[in-house]
PDB file of C-alpha atoms in Angstrom:
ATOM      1  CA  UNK A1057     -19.898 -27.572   9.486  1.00 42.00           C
ATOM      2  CA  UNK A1058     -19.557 -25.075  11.996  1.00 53.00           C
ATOM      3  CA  UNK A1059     -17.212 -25.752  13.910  1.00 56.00           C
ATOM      4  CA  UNK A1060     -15.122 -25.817  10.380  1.00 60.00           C
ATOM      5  CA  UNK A1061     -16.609 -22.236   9.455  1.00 61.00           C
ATOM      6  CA  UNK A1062     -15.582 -20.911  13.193  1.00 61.00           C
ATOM      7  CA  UNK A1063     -11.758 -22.250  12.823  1.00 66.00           C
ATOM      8  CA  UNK A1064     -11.948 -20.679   9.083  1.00 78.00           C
ATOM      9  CA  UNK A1065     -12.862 -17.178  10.407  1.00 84.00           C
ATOM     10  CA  UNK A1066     -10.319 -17.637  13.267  1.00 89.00           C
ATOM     11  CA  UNK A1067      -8.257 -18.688  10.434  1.00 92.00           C
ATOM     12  CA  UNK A1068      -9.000 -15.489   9.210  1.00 92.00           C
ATOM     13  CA  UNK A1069      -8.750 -13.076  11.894  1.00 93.00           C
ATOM     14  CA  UNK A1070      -5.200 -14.633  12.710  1.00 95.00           C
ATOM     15  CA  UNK A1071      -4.209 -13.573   8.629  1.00 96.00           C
ATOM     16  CA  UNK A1072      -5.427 -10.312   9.094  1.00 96.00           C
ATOM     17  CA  UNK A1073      -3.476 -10.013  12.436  1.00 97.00           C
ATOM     18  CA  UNK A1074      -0.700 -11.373  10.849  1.00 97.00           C
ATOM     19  CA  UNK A1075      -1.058  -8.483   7.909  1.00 97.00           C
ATOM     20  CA  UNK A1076      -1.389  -5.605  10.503  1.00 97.00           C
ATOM     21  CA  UNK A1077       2.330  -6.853  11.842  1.00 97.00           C
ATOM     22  CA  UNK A1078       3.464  -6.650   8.136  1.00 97.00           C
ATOM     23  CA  UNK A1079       2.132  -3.175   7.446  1.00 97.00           C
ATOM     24  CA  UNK A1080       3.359  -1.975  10.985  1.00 97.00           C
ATOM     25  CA  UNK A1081       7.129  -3.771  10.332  1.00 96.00           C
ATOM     26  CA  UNK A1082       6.874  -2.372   6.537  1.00 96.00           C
ATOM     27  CA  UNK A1083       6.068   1.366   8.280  1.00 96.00           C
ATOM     28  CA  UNK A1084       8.362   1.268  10.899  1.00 97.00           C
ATOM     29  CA  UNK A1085      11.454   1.473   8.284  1.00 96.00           C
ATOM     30  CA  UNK A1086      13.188   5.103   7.800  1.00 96.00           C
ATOM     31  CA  UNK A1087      12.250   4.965   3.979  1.00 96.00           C
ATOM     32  CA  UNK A1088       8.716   4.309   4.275  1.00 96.00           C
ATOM     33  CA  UNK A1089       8.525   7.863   5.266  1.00 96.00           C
ATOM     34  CA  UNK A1090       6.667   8.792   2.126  1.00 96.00           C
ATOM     35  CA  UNK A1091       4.107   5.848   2.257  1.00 98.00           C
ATOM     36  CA  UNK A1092       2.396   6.040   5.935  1.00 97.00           C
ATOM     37  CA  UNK A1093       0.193   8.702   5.583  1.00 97.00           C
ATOM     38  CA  UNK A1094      -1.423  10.334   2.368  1.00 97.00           C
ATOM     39  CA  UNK A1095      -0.280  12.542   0.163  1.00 97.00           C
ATOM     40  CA  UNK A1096      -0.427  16.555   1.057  1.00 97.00           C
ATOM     41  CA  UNK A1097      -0.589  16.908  -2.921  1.00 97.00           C
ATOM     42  CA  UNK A1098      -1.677  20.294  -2.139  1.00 97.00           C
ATOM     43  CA  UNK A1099       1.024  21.319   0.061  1.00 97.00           C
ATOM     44  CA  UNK A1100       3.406  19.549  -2.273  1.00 96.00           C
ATOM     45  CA  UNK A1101       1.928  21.906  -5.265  1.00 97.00           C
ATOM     46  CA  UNK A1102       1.103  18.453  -7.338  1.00 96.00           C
ATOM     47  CA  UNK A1103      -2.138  19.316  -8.343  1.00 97.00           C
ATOM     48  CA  UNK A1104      -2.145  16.751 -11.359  1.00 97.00           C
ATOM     49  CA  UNK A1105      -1.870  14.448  -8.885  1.00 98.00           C
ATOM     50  CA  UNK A1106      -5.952  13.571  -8.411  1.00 97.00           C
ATOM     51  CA  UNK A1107      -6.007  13.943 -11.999  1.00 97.00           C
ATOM     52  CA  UNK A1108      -3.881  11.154 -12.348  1.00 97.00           C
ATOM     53  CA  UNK A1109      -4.769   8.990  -9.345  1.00 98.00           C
ATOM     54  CA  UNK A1110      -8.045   8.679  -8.603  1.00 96.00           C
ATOM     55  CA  UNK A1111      -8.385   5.527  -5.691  1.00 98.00           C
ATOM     56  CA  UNK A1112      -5.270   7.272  -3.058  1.00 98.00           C
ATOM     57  CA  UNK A1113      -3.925   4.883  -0.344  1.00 98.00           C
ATOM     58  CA  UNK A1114      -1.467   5.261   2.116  1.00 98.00           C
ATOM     59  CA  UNK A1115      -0.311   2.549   4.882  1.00 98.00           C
ATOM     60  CA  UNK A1116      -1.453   4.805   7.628  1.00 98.00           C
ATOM     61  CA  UNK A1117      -5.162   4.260   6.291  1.00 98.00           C
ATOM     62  CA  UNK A1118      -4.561   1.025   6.167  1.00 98.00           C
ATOM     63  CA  UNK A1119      -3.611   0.522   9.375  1.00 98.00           C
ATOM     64  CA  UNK A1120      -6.547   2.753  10.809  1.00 98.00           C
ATOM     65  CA  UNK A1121      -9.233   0.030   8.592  1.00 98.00           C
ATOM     66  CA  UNK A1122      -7.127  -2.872  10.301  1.00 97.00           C
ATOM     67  CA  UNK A1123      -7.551  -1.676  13.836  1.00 96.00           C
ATOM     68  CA  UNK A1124     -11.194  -0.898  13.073  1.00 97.00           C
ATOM     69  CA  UNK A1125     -11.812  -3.793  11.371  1.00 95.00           C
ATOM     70  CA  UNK A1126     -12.950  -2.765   7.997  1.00 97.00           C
ATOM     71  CA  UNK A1127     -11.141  -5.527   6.124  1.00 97.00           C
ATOM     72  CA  UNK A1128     -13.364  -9.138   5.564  1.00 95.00           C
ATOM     73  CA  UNK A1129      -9.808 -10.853   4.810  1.00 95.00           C
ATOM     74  CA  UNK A1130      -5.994 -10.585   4.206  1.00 96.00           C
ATOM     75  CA  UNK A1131      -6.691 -10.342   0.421  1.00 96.00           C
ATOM     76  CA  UNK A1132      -8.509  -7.074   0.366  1.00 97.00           C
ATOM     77  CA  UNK A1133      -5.922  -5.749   2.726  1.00 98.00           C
ATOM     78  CA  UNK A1134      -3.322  -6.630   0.120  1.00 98.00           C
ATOM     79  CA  UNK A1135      -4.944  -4.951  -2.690  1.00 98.00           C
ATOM     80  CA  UNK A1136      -5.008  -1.818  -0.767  1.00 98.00           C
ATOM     81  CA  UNK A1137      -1.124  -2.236  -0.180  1.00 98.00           C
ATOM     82  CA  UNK A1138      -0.818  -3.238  -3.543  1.00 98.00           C
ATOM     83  CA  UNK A1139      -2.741   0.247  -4.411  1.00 98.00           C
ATOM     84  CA  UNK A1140       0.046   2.223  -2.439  1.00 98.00           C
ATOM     85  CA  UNK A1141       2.966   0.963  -4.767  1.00 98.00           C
ATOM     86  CA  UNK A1142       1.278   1.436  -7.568  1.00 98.00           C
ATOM     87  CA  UNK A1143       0.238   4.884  -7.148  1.00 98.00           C
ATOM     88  CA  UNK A1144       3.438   5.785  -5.960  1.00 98.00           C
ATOM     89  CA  UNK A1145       4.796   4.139  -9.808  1.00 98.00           C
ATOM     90  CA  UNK A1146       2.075   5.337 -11.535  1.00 98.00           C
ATOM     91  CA  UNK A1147       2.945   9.213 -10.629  1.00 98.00           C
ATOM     92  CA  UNK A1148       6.606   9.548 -10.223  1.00 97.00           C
ATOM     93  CA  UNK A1149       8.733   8.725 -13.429  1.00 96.00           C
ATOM     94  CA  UNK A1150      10.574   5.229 -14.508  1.00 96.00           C
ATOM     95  CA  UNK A1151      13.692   5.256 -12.992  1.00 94.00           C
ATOM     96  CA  UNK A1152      13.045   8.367 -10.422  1.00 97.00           C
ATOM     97  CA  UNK A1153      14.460   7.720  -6.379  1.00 97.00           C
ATOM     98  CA  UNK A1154      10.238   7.974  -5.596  1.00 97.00           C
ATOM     99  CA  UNK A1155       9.620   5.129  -8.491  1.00 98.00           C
ATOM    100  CA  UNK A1156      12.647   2.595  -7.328  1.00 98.00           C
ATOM    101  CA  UNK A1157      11.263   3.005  -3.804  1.00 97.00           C
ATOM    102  CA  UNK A1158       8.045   2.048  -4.634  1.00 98.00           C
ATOM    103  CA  UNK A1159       8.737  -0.589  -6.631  1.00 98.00           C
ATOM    104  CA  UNK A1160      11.422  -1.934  -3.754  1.00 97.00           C
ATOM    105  CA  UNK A1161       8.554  -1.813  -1.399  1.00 97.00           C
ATOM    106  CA  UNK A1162       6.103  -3.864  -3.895  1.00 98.00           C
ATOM    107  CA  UNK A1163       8.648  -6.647  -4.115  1.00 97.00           C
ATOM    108  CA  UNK A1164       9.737  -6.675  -0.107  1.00 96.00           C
ATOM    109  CA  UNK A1165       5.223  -6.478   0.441  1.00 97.00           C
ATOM    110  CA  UNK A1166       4.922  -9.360  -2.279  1.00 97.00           C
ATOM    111  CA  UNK A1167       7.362 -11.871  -0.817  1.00 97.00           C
ATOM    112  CA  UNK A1168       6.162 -11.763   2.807  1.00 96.00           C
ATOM    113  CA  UNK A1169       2.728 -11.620   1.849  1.00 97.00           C
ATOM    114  CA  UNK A1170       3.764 -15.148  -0.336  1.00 97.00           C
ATOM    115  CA  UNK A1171       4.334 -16.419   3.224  1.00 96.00           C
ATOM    116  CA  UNK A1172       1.437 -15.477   4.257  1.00 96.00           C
ATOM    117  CA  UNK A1173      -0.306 -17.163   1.808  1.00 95.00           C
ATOM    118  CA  UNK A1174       1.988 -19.990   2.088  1.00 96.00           C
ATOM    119  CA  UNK A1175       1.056 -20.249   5.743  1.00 95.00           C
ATOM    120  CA  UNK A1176      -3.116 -19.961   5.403  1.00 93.00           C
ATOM    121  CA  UNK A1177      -3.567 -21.121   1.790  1.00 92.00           C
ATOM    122  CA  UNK A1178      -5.574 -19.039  -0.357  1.00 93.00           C
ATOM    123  CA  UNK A1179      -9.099 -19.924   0.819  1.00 92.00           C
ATOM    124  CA  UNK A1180      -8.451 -18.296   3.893  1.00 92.00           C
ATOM    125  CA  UNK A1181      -6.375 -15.625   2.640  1.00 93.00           C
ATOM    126  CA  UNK A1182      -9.458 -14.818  -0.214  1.00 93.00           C
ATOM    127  CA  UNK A1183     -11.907 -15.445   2.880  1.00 88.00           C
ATOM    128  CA  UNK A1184     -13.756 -17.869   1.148  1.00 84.00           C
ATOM    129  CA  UNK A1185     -14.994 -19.556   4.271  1.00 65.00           C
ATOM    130  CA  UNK A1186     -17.194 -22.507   2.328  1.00 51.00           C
ATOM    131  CA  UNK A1187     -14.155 -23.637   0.196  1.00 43.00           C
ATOM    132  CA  UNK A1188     -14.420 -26.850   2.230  1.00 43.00           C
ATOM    133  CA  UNK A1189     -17.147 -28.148  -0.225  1.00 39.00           C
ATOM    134  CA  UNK A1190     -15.876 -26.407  -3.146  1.00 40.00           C
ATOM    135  CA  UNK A1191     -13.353 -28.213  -5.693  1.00 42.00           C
ATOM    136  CA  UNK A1192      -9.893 -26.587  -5.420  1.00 44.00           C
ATOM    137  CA  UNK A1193      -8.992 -24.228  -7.817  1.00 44.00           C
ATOM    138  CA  UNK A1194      -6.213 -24.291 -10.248  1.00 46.00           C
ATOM    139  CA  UNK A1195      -2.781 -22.402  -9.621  1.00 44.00           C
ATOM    140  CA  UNK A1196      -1.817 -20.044 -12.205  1.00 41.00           C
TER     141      UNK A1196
END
């Protein structure tokens, strides 16, 4: 059994690896601009802006808990993604060039991380190291 739990939290590391590259190739593009560090809401004068969001995320944070290890597997790393896009829809208007960005990035994040889970399955990509003995669970 532990030589199973060892190749699940290499299985592990490798999808958190594996995320890293996706946040760094999602970063890397000219129109991420807005989405790799956090918000200067005070030098942008949006000062409703921690009124309305209260949990802020930016890729460049993300990238900082990756290389430091703060994430236990891919699937909290997505959430925090997840958090970026919808902050970013959550604060700028339906229909505004800040909204259809967002939501262009959510779909692009959401397909490649399907590959990801695709790739690991989701006991790995949830981290749950001890699904071996556990029944599997039922797709939504």
């Amino acid at each position: 059994m532990a030589e199973g739990a060892a190749r699940d939290a290499g299985e592990i590391a490798e999808s958190l690896r594996k995320m890293a590259k996706m946040v760094n190739n999602l970063s890397a593009r000219a129109d991420c601009e807005p989405f790799r560090e956090p918000v200067d809401w005070k030098a942008l004068e949006l000062y409703d802006y921690p009124k309305i969001i209260k949990k802020m995320m930016d890729l460049g944070t993300i990238k900082r808990k990756l290389d430091k290890g703060k994430y236990s597997d891919a699937a909290e790393c997505a959430d925090d993604v997840r958090l970026v896009w919808k902050n970013c829809m959550t604060y700028n208007a339906d229909g505004s060039d800040f909204y259809r960005l967002g939501e262009s990035y959510s779909k692009r994040f959401e397909e490649r991380f399907q590959k990801l889970v695709d790739e690991f399955g989701e006991d790995v990509i949830c981290g749950n190291i001890a699904a071996q003995a556990a029944p599997p669970s039922k797709k939504k």
